[in-house]
XYZ file of C-alpha atoms in Angstrom:
659
model
C -71.503 -19.418 46.505
C -72.684 -22.113 45.130
C -71.625 -26.058 44.886
C -71.000 -25.692 40.858
C -68.617 -22.995 42.000
C -65.804 -25.048 43.555
C -63.061 -24.698 43.412
C -62.337 -21.014 45.457
C -60.370 -19.241 42.184
C -58.895 -17.725 45.732
C -59.361 -19.565 49.216
C -57.949 -17.115 50.723
C -54.808 -15.796 53.362
C -56.289 -17.631 56.291
C -56.782 -16.173 59.476
C -54.056 -18.408 61.340
C -53.665 -17.030 65.207
C -55.776 -19.450 67.040
C -59.217 -21.970 65.970
C -61.527 -19.649 67.551
C -59.608 -17.240 64.553
C -59.875 -19.485 62.110
C -63.386 -20.937 62.947
C -64.672 -16.884 62.332
C -62.230 -15.918 59.254
C -64.433 -19.278 57.856
C -67.490 -17.965 58.984
C -66.616 -14.104 57.441
C -66.149 -15.585 54.090
C -68.537 -17.122 53.741
C -71.354 -14.151 55.970
C -73.659 -14.739 52.814
C -74.739 -17.952 52.474
C -74.694 -18.258 57.023
C -77.446 -15.102 56.011
C -78.811 -17.032 53.765
C -78.798 -20.025 55.939
C -80.119 -18.260 58.453
C -83.344 -16.786 57.530
C -84.628 -20.203 55.647
C -84.140 -21.039 59.179
C -85.751 -18.230 60.115
C -88.891 -18.938 57.717
C -88.742 -22.892 59.614
C -88.477 -22.183 62.721
C -91.334 -19.384 62.856
C -93.598 -21.959 61.250
C -92.628 -24.202 63.542
C -93.357 -22.509 66.486
C -96.550 -20.792 65.822
C -98.668 -24.031 65.565
C -99.133 -23.400 69.770
C -101.498 -20.157 67.705
C -102.925 -22.173 65.308
C -103.816 -24.918 68.069
C -105.192 -22.917 70.864
C -107.470 -21.414 68.215
C -108.477 -23.863 67.090
C -109.183 -25.225 70.608
C -110.681 -21.504 71.708
C -113.363 -22.340 69.215
C -114.605 -25.792 69.471
C -114.921 -24.413 73.191
C -116.884 -21.300 71.696
C -118.576 -23.720 69.023
C -117.318 -21.513 66.312
C -117.553 -22.850 63.097
C -115.871 -20.374 60.753
C -112.923 -19.388 63.291
C -112.018 -23.352 63.638
C -112.088 -23.674 59.682
C -110.049 -20.898 59.808
C -107.218 -22.644 62.495
C -107.843 -25.512 59.817
C -105.858 -23.432 57.289
C -103.846 -21.659 59.450
C -102.396 -25.208 60.339
C -102.117 -26.307 56.206
C -100.567 -22.671 55.461
C -96.940 -23.801 58.666
C -97.457 -27.128 57.683
C -96.519 -26.036 53.977
C -94.151 -23.523 55.018
C -92.871 -25.431 57.747
C -91.958 -27.823 54.926
C -90.369 -25.132 52.628
C -88.064 -23.111 54.975
C -86.959 -27.076 55.863
C -85.980 -27.889 53.219
C -84.442 -24.554 51.754
C -82.527 -24.546 55.627
C -81.001 -28.178 54.278
C -79.642 -27.296 51.254
C -78.009 -23.423 52.180
C -76.777 -25.386 55.345
C -74.833 -28.028 53.598
C -73.552 -26.182 50.799
C -72.509 -24.260 54.044
C -70.866 -27.126 55.186
C -69.630 -27.948 51.708
C -67.860 -24.950 50.540
C -66.524 -24.244 54.143
C -64.864 -28.604 53.625
C -63.586 -27.495 50.362
C -62.321 -24.087 51.170
C -60.261 -26.092 53.723
C -59.217 -28.781 51.514
C -58.000 -26.246 48.620
C -55.805 -24.995 51.603
C -53.883 -27.708 52.464
C -53.735 -28.762 49.008
C -52.197 -25.465 48.642
C -49.479 -26.117 51.321
C -48.352 -29.377 50.579
C -47.582 -28.368 47.245
C -46.135 -25.370 48.304
C -44.299 -27.193 50.901
C -43.627 -30.048 49.249
C -41.010 -32.951 51.082
C -39.768 -29.996 53.793
C -44.437 -31.086 54.878
C -43.649 -33.871 56.940
C -41.296 -32.825 58.596
C -42.462 -29.769 59.890
C -45.568 -32.033 60.884
C -46.249 -35.530 62.183
C -47.693 -37.151 58.812
C -50.930 -38.789 60.613
C -51.417 -35.732 61.960
C -52.168 -34.030 58.077
C -54.638 -36.925 57.486
C -56.151 -36.520 60.741
C -56.370 -32.670 60.107
C -56.667 -33.633 56.401
C -59.933 -35.729 56.987
C -62.069 -35.884 60.836
C -61.168 -32.533 61.198
C -62.498 -30.539 57.852
C -65.515 -32.961 58.262
C -66.604 -31.227 62.182
C -65.303 -27.779 60.827
C -67.448 -27.892 58.405
C -70.005 -29.242 61.192
C -69.465 -26.657 62.847
C -70.149 -23.817 60.355
C -72.968 -25.644 59.263
C -74.695 -25.602 62.209
C -74.007 -21.871 62.543
C -76.719 -21.082 60.755
C -79.455 -23.023 62.187
C -78.285 -22.004 66.087
C -78.516 -18.454 64.384
C -81.845 -19.263 63.963
C -83.140 -21.186 66.837
C -81.563 -18.385 69.202
C -83.681 -15.820 67.458
C -86.688 -17.492 67.303
C -86.299 -18.598 70.459
C -86.042 -14.548 72.170
C -89.388 -13.958 69.571
C -90.907 -16.307 71.368
C -89.784 -15.459 74.758
C -90.691 -11.759 74.292
C -94.529 -12.939 71.933
C -95.784 -15.235 75.622
C -94.238 -12.208 77.672
C -96.922 -9.999 75.680
C -99.603 -12.887 75.382
C -99.893 -14.305 78.674
C -97.496 -12.608 80.729
C -98.612 -14.687 83.885
C -97.077 -17.806 81.989
C -94.607 -15.572 79.845
C -92.800 -14.847 82.868
C -92.455 -18.719 83.519
C -91.084 -19.187 79.736
C -88.800 -16.280 80.096
C -87.824 -17.084 82.946
C -86.642 -21.635 82.141
C -85.210 -21.258 78.827
C -82.473 -18.777 79.193
C -81.424 -21.412 82.338
C -82.045 -24.185 81.117
C -79.626 -23.148 77.441
C -76.997 -22.970 80.454
C -77.164 -25.609 82.501
C -75.063 -27.415 79.761
C -71.782 -25.150 80.109
C -70.538 -25.854 83.632
C -70.258 -29.806 81.488
C -69.000 -28.110 78.463
C -65.275 -28.189 79.589
C -64.730 -31.726 80.986
C -66.776 -32.533 78.211
C -64.229 -30.953 75.616
C -61.674 -32.631 77.681
C -62.097 -35.621 77.367
C -63.241 -35.174 73.302
C -59.784 -33.615 72.687
C -57.776 -36.571 74.719
C -60.086 -38.781 71.411
C -58.929 -37.127 69.208
C -55.171 -37.317 70.473
C -56.053 -41.196 70.647
C -57.323 -41.795 67.450
C -54.185 -38.926 65.900
C -51.712 -41.254 67.843
C -53.536 -44.800 66.757
C -53.161 -42.781 63.071
C -49.778 -41.833 62.752
C -48.858 -45.745 63.612
C -51.102 -47.734 61.029
C -49.171 -45.156 58.895
C -46.172 -46.075 60.098
C -47.253 -49.619 59.935
C -48.812 -50.071 56.956
C -45.703 -48.281 55.211
C -43.060 -50.653 56.941
C -45.057 -54.095 56.216
C -42.450 -55.029 53.758
C -39.885 -54.849 56.388
C -41.898 -55.551 58.958
C -42.772 -59.231 57.719
C -39.058 -59.845 56.549
C -37.658 -59.359 60.188
C -41.026 -61.177 61.568
C -41.739 -58.103 63.269
C -45.563 -57.720 61.757
C -47.239 -59.421 65.145
C -45.360 -56.562 67.588
C -46.510 -53.468 65.241
C -50.185 -55.040 64.829
C -50.529 -55.939 68.815
C -49.355 -52.165 69.231
C -51.728 -51.175 67.207
C -54.306 -53.054 68.999
C -53.228 -51.844 72.357
C -53.434 -48.438 70.920
C -56.545 -48.659 68.935
C -57.773 -50.315 72.629
C -56.877 -46.390 74.147
C -58.933 -45.102 71.376
C -61.673 -46.692 71.949
C -62.279 -46.317 76.231
C -61.798 -42.580 75.327
C -64.923 -42.947 73.232
C -66.628 -44.137 75.420
C -65.797 -42.023 78.457
C -66.399 -38.800 75.388
C -70.133 -40.230 74.215
C -71.177 -40.854 78.712
C -70.622 -36.809 78.769
C -72.390 -36.537 75.840
C -74.963 -38.528 76.907
C -74.792 -36.632 79.876
C -75.471 -32.851 78.718
C -78.389 -34.773 76.259
C -80.417 -35.833 79.099
C -79.718 -32.849 80.863
C -80.877 -31.088 77.809
C -84.042 -33.717 77.690
C -85.530 -33.842 81.635
C -84.678 -29.974 81.838
C -87.673 -29.174 80.114
C -89.608 -31.900 80.636
C -89.392 -29.965 84.852
C -90.040 -26.221 82.615
C -92.442 -28.527 81.177
C -94.575 -29.579 83.927
C -94.058 -26.627 86.502
C -95.958 -24.311 82.655
C -98.825 -26.997 83.138
C -99.641 -27.009 87.027
C -99.312 -23.493 87.078
C -101.734 -22.565 84.109
C -104.198 -25.089 85.460
C -104.041 -23.363 88.287
C -104.418 -20.292 86.555
C -107.201 -21.953 84.646
C -109.246 -23.051 87.345
C -109.458 -19.598 88.832
C -110.502 -17.827 85.680
C -107.248 -15.874 85.352
C -106.880 -17.127 81.739
C -108.911 -19.264 78.939
C -108.547 -23.049 77.929
C -106.957 -21.662 74.880
C -104.061 -19.827 76.087
C -103.063 -22.043 79.098
C -103.737 -24.965 75.634
C -101.773 -22.190 73.691
C -98.224 -21.687 76.007
C -98.697 -25.399 76.309
C -98.343 -25.744 72.079
C -95.326 -22.848 72.869
C -93.393 -24.585 75.206
C -93.161 -28.037 73.238
C -92.065 -26.633 70.277
C -89.638 -24.251 72.018
C -87.932 -27.487 73.061
C -86.607 -28.143 69.167
C -84.643 -24.740 68.713
C -83.366 -25.820 72.329
C -80.879 -28.609 70.063
C -79.390 -26.818 68.536
C -77.991 -24.516 70.986
C -76.474 -28.352 71.964
C -75.565 -29.023 68.976
C -73.979 -25.789 68.007
C -72.149 -26.960 72.231
C -71.273 -29.747 70.666
C -70.189 -28.627 67.043
C -67.544 -25.936 68.193
C -66.200 -28.761 70.774
C -64.734 -30.814 68.522
C -64.513 -28.266 65.694
C -61.610 -26.054 67.628
C -59.463 -27.940 68.437
C -59.313 -29.170 65.303
C -59.502 -25.121 63.249
C -56.735 -24.670 65.750
C -54.789 -27.612 64.268
C -55.765 -26.641 60.682
C -54.256 -23.502 61.340
C -50.819 -24.394 62.853
C -50.563 -27.042 59.555
C -51.754 -23.585 57.985
C -48.793 -21.462 59.454
C -46.360 -23.264 58.170
C -43.912 -21.245 56.030
C -40.799 -21.524 52.661
C -38.646 -19.832 54.934
C -38.601 -18.764 58.034
C -39.064 -15.160 57.249
C -42.011 -16.088 56.542
C -43.021 -17.252 59.413
C -42.361 -14.442 61.781
C -44.692 -12.970 59.641
C -48.833 -13.682 61.234
C -50.173 -16.136 58.543
C -53.794 -13.463 58.790
C -55.537 -12.198 56.740
C -56.619 -9.855 59.602
C -53.536 -7.066 59.915
C -55.957 -5.278 62.532
C -52.768 -5.614 64.521
C -49.223 -4.715 61.980
C -49.064 -1.341 61.265
C -49.807 1.326 58.179
C -45.956 1.390 57.565
C -44.944 -2.595 57.584
C -47.951 -3.378 56.099
C -46.964 -0.779 52.870
C -43.342 -1.498 53.646
C -44.174 -5.539 53.242
C -46.131 -4.883 50.297
C -43.485 -2.641 48.194
C -41.189 -5.455 49.328
C -42.962 -7.826 47.185
C -43.754 -4.786 43.982
C -39.170 -5.193 44.580
C -39.735 -8.774 44.487
C -41.557 -9.266 41.430
C -40.374 -5.932 39.522
C -36.936 -8.660 39.795
C -38.028 -11.268 38.548
C -39.283 -9.892 35.918
C -35.762 -8.709 35.458
C -33.980 -11.760 35.701
C -36.457 -13.794 33.917
C -35.702 -17.631 34.177
C -33.264 -18.534 36.393
C -30.328 -20.385 36.114
C -26.658 -20.014 37.636
C -24.599 -22.122 40.273
C -26.435 -23.230 42.974
C -25.129 -21.706 46.266
C -26.271 -23.111 49.769
C -24.890 -19.968 52.293
C -26.187 -21.551 56.099
C -23.106 -24.620 54.968
C -21.800 -22.946 52.240
C -22.030 -25.970 49.874
C -21.245 -24.666 45.574
C -23.120 -26.013 42.524
C -21.330 -25.077 40.306
C -23.900 -24.966 36.996
C -23.691 -27.547 34.211
C -22.217 -29.926 35.955
C -22.901 -33.456 38.050
C -21.803 -31.921 41.881
C -22.472 -34.785 44.874
C -22.473 -34.042 48.074
C -21.462 -36.417 51.046
C -22.263 -36.228 54.111
C -22.135 -37.747 57.022
C -25.542 -36.758 59.028
C -28.904 -37.747 56.831
C -30.991 -36.548 58.202
C -28.340 -32.647 57.572
C -28.608 -34.362 53.491
C -32.016 -34.505 54.270
C -31.922 -31.003 55.765
C -29.553 -29.608 52.883
C -31.197 -30.750 50.480
C -34.427 -28.620 51.410
C -32.699 -25.657 51.160
C -31.024 -25.806 48.086
C -34.849 -26.708 46.718
C -36.073 -23.770 48.324
C -37.418 -24.709 51.840
C -35.424 -23.245 54.421
C -35.465 -25.678 58.174
C -36.109 -24.053 61.532
C -34.041 -25.604 62.652
C -32.921 -28.870 64.439
C -30.222 -31.684 65.150
C -27.052 -31.508 63.787
C -28.310 -28.064 62.115
C -24.996 -26.598 64.547
C -26.348 -22.819 63.706
C -28.426 -22.860 61.003
C -31.823 -23.508 62.155
C -33.939 -20.648 60.187
C -30.816 -19.690 57.289
C -31.389 -18.512 53.976
C -32.470 -21.232 51.782
C -29.549 -21.215 48.719
C -29.244 -18.586 45.820
C -29.390 -20.229 42.354
C -27.099 -17.578 40.144
C -27.494 -14.935 42.403
C -31.051 -14.639 43.575
C -32.291 -16.418 47.093
C -35.317 -19.153 46.242
C -37.474 -18.481 48.696
C -37.743 -14.847 47.771
C -39.234 -15.863 44.340
C -42.692 -16.621 42.923
C -42.471 -19.798 43.777
C -43.620 -21.971 40.919
C -40.440 -20.399 39.241
C -38.737 -21.742 42.354
C -40.261 -25.027 41.063
C -39.854 -24.558 37.154
C -36.442 -24.305 38.298
C -34.862 -26.896 40.850
C -36.856 -30.403 41.522
C -35.693 -32.072 44.340
C -36.116 -35.892 45.160
C -36.478 -36.314 48.542
C -35.179 -40.075 49.342
C -38.749 -41.947 50.135
C -40.113 -41.045 46.443
C -43.737 -41.350 46.366
C -45.738 -43.012 43.193
C -49.072 -41.638 42.885
C -51.837 -44.853 42.226
C -52.348 -44.907 38.075
C -51.131 -46.067 35.416
C -47.486 -45.249 34.644
C -48.143 -43.766 31.891
C -50.248 -41.158 34.642
C -47.625 -41.541 36.017
C -44.871 -39.590 34.534
C -46.919 -37.592 33.005
C -45.919 -34.228 34.505
C -44.679 -30.690 33.605
C -41.512 -31.018 31.707
C -39.212 -29.170 29.017
C -40.687 -31.081 26.413
C -36.919 -32.059 25.749
C -37.444 -35.487 27.159
C -39.205 -38.706 26.013
C -40.928 -40.541 28.845
C -39.016 -43.903 27.303
C -35.214 -41.855 27.615
C -35.823 -41.386 30.868
C -37.105 -44.600 32.043
C -33.596 -45.242 30.193
C -31.702 -43.785 32.049
C -33.261 -44.317 34.960
C -32.156 -48.610 34.361
C -36.128 -49.603 33.863
C -36.066 -51.822 31.759
C -36.861 -55.518 34.128
C -39.736 -52.883 35.784
C -40.847 -52.601 32.171
C -41.367 -56.477 31.926
C -42.462 -57.069 34.960
C -44.911 -53.877 34.377
C -45.492 -55.666 30.862
C -46.825 -58.799 32.483
C -48.568 -57.317 34.971
C -50.617 -55.883 32.123
C -50.714 -58.716 29.523
C -52.156 -60.879 32.539
C -54.606 -58.843 33.754
C -55.769 -57.037 30.581
C -54.769 -58.840 27.769
C -52.912 -55.856 26.622
C -48.379 -56.557 27.226
C -48.579 -52.256 27.425
C -46.643 -51.961 30.556
C -47.022 -47.977 29.278
C -51.334 -48.964 30.829
C -50.114 -51.183 33.888
C -52.110 -49.640 37.056
C -49.439 -48.815 39.694
C -51.374 -49.222 43.230
C -50.547 -46.699 46.205
C -48.109 -45.938 46.870
C -46.259 -48.609 44.713
C -46.456 -50.937 46.768
C -47.006 -53.260 44.407
C -43.480 -53.140 43.506
C -40.105 -53.405 45.212
C -38.105 -50.684 47.368
C -35.546 -50.370 44.370
C -38.235 -50.461 41.381
C -40.182 -48.104 43.543
C -37.409 -46.021 43.916
C -36.184 -46.485 39.325
C -39.209 -45.050 38.479
C -39.021 -41.618 40.847
C -36.282 -41.089 39.305
C -37.036 -41.297 35.299
C -39.948 -39.228 36.432
C -37.591 -36.393 38.732
C -35.560 -36.540 34.655
C -38.373 -37.314 32.576
C -39.574 -32.884 34.167
C -35.314 -32.277 32.738
C -35.341 -28.423 35.294
C -32.978 -26.674 34.846
C -31.921 -27.719 38.164
C -31.886 -31.060 39.794
C -31.015 -32.663 43.587
C -31.261 -35.835 44.535
C -31.262 -37.389 47.691
C -29.581 -40.922 47.761
C -31.650 -41.876 43.843
C -29.587 -45.489 44.416
C -29.484 -46.950 48.131
C -32.623 -48.994 46.568
C -30.601 -50.999 44.046
C -27.414 -52.931 43.718
C -24.490 -52.334 42.478
C -24.649 -52.887 38.673
C -27.078 -50.725 38.358
C -25.805 -48.534 40.763
C -23.352 -47.893 38.522
C -25.191 -47.355 35.161
C -28.024 -45.339 36.627
C -25.011 -43.401 37.490
C -24.054 -43.189 33.976
C -27.122 -42.825 32.495
C -27.929 -39.709 34.573
C -24.980 -38.123 34.112
C -25.152 -38.855 30.341
C -29.299 -37.427 29.969
C -28.447 -34.492 32.348
C -24.972 -32.998 30.385
C -25.169 -29.376 30.497
C -27.658 -29.859 32.958
C -26.747 -28.834 36.956
C -27.172 -32.250 39.317
C -26.806 -32.522 42.998
C -26.525 -35.906 44.072
C -26.058 -36.472 47.333
C -24.142 -39.999 47.725
C -21.684 -41.654 49.563
C -21.966 -45.048 47.048
C -18.614 -45.117 46.152
C -19.523 -45.597 41.968
C -21.739 -42.111 41.784
C -18.752 -40.368 43.252
C -16.602 -42.291 41.000
C -19.615 -40.375 38.594
C -19.714 -37.033 39.456
C -17.889 -34.182 38.089
C -17.500 -32.636 41.460
C -17.789 -33.769 45.191
C -18.726 -31.758 48.602
C -17.455 -33.114 52.146
C -20.435 -31.789 53.731
C -19.342 -32.327 58.617
C -21.218 -30.427 60.766
C -23.016 -28.505 58.376
C -19.781 -27.128 56.728
C -18.775 -27.961 53.400
C -14.960 -28.974 54.249
C -13.917 -30.493 51.726
C -14.718 -30.096 47.766
C -12.459 -32.306 44.392
C -12.929 -35.517 42.873
C -14.128 -38.473 44.486
C -10.536 -40.307 44.093
C -8.762 -37.311 45.107
C -10.734 -36.942 48.487
C -10.225 -39.717 49.412
C -5.639 -39.939 48.898
C -6.499 -36.572 51.418
C -9.822 -36.683 53.451
C -9.552 -39.124 56.349
C -12.847 -37.798 57.146
C -14.268 -38.318 53.372
C -12.827 -41.809 53.797
C -14.181 -43.122 56.474
C -17.845 -42.008 55.733
C -17.783 -43.305 52.042
C -14.937 -46.326 52.262
C -16.781 -46.820 56.106
C -14.012 -47.570 58.070
C -14.000 -48.071 61.156
C -11.637 -46.635 64.206
C -9.566 -49.737 64.294
C -9.507 -50.296 60.651
C -8.305 -47.327 59.874
C -5.196 -46.901 62.364
C -4.012 -51.113 61.046
C -4.227 -48.961 57.714
C -2.223 -46.516 59.392
C 0.870 -49.017 61.024
C 1.160 -51.166 57.470
C 0.633 -54.203 58.115
C 2.996 -55.547 61.462
C 3.613 -58.811 62.675
C 3.196 -59.585 66.316
C 4.227 -62.451 67.776
C 2.128 -65.254 66.312
C 3.248 -64.096 62.942
C -0.124 -63.406 61.661
C -0.343 -59.370 60.361
C -2.312 -56.978 62.649
C -5.085 -56.055 59.867
C -6.036 -59.241 60.127
C -6.180 -59.294 63.955
C -7.807 -56.239 64.342
C -10.686 -57.515 61.937
C -11.049 -61.533 63.712
C -11.931 -58.662 67.033
C -14.262 -56.705 64.935
C -15.951 -60.294 63.472
C -15.715 -61.527 67.012
C -17.775 -58.292 69.098
C -19.831 -58.460 65.985
C -20.718 -62.400 66.858
C -21.334 -61.482 70.509
C -23.648 -58.632 69.739
C -25.871 -60.581 67.345
C -26.493 -63.482 70.452
C -27.089 -61.241 73.112
C -29.473 -59.954 70.306
C -30.908 -63.717 70.131
C -30.985 -64.280 73.540
C -33.166 -60.347 73.937
C -35.734 -61.606 70.955
C -35.305 -64.874 72.843
């Protein structure tokens, strides 16, 4: 694998049962690159540790006053220098290639997982953790993959040199052969504590990253309520905790590095002292002493890679565990029950064969049915959206609405508060076909779910609307239906001010559309969804950030543009509900009422309470009529005054608490 071959045609199916298994899977999939890097590492380190032989040979030539042997020693040093340089350059090239390709493989796997899960990803795992995995964790995983080949070459070189010294000079070689393994293992007792401190640092860094992300995302709201300093103070405290944890971690790794320097120094002193005694007794030659001394000195270089691999593994293991946790997420609960791993050693041949047959039957069934279409039905709640009509869904619990929208898009939730007994329920059926059992591309083409908090990517407006589409809905038509006229005017003015060209389609939109208001972002996201023209469009609160007049026009525009297409809108706005062909009221996870908006208002008190925001007191007054009390005031007026007093009291309490 070369860098120019990226991205991978198929990054593979990772072993996500644990962090170490994921690291092993990465190394196994880059076996060729690892072997190549290890071979170049052997060339580099073998040439490096061969210098003592040339040095000892030259010293002995000087002692014996042999000019020819001295010239031979010089030529040998020149050759070893060239070989060391070549091996070092090629080792660096091969190791960095391994690092980049491993990081690219993990990034590609994470990207595919994000595409597979869509908006459900951030509901199943914290946004800060996703950011940490896709940035810092990828680098640490790549570091371990890169260091592995250098460690392999260093280990082989160290063992070979110890054996060679024992054969060359048994007395001194035995001391080196015993001392070097002791040096390599001396830091092992310190590694668990260093790993725990590194884990603590990463956890605190992840929390700080998540807090920073939330603060930036809600900066506009924070400024509106004067809460910037409060959240900035929280982030300062979190960052200081990260700093303290980083210092504690660095101290432990500094201690390990000090041990790795001090102990080899003691070994070197012992070898020199013992070798000098042997030379004084005439048991070894001076050249042999110099050779062994130089070998021990050069041996300190490969020993550094033992410390590096220990650090790389300690840092990459929790990173690999987090990456494996994200990559283990599945579209459906049924898939979550099967380990997401390329290693099928723990699965029987019968089960594997059955899975293969089932997959083939599903593919054949999909080919037979052709493009997906028909009524959209959620078996968990009993919600039905007939084909070709505009269906509005009213949920008293916004979180339950989000989970239902995910199920309608083929991403069944794994259970949560408010789900009742529907945790792990199958996804929706489109025309009788379960969406989580068909190919992801087919499901995405048939059903598009717009989350209640859609994201606008940075780029021009034309690039924002350049999405896969049927071709039957133009960008202009979608923008008009989403009531984006004022947005286009604002973008045109910004484009004229920046580039002198009043073309809103060429105006750049900042990251996540932060330069736009919430209502403008919401309408542009709606236009992006409309231009795709899917068979089924699911909109979760698409008008929550716009005023009532714009909301009514948007409802009319969506109804007109989506004529003949299946559209589901999650909303509690009477303006949108009144324009829907069919309204489904979902309470406690079940479809409790079906009809038009006006019918449900007159027949379903629970529906009326959700849509009109009617309190229990107001409902009681409405049921009993406008009976008058002793003072002659209507009970309705009295109830409203009591409610107003309660509201004023709560506000006064909040002001006192803030003060």
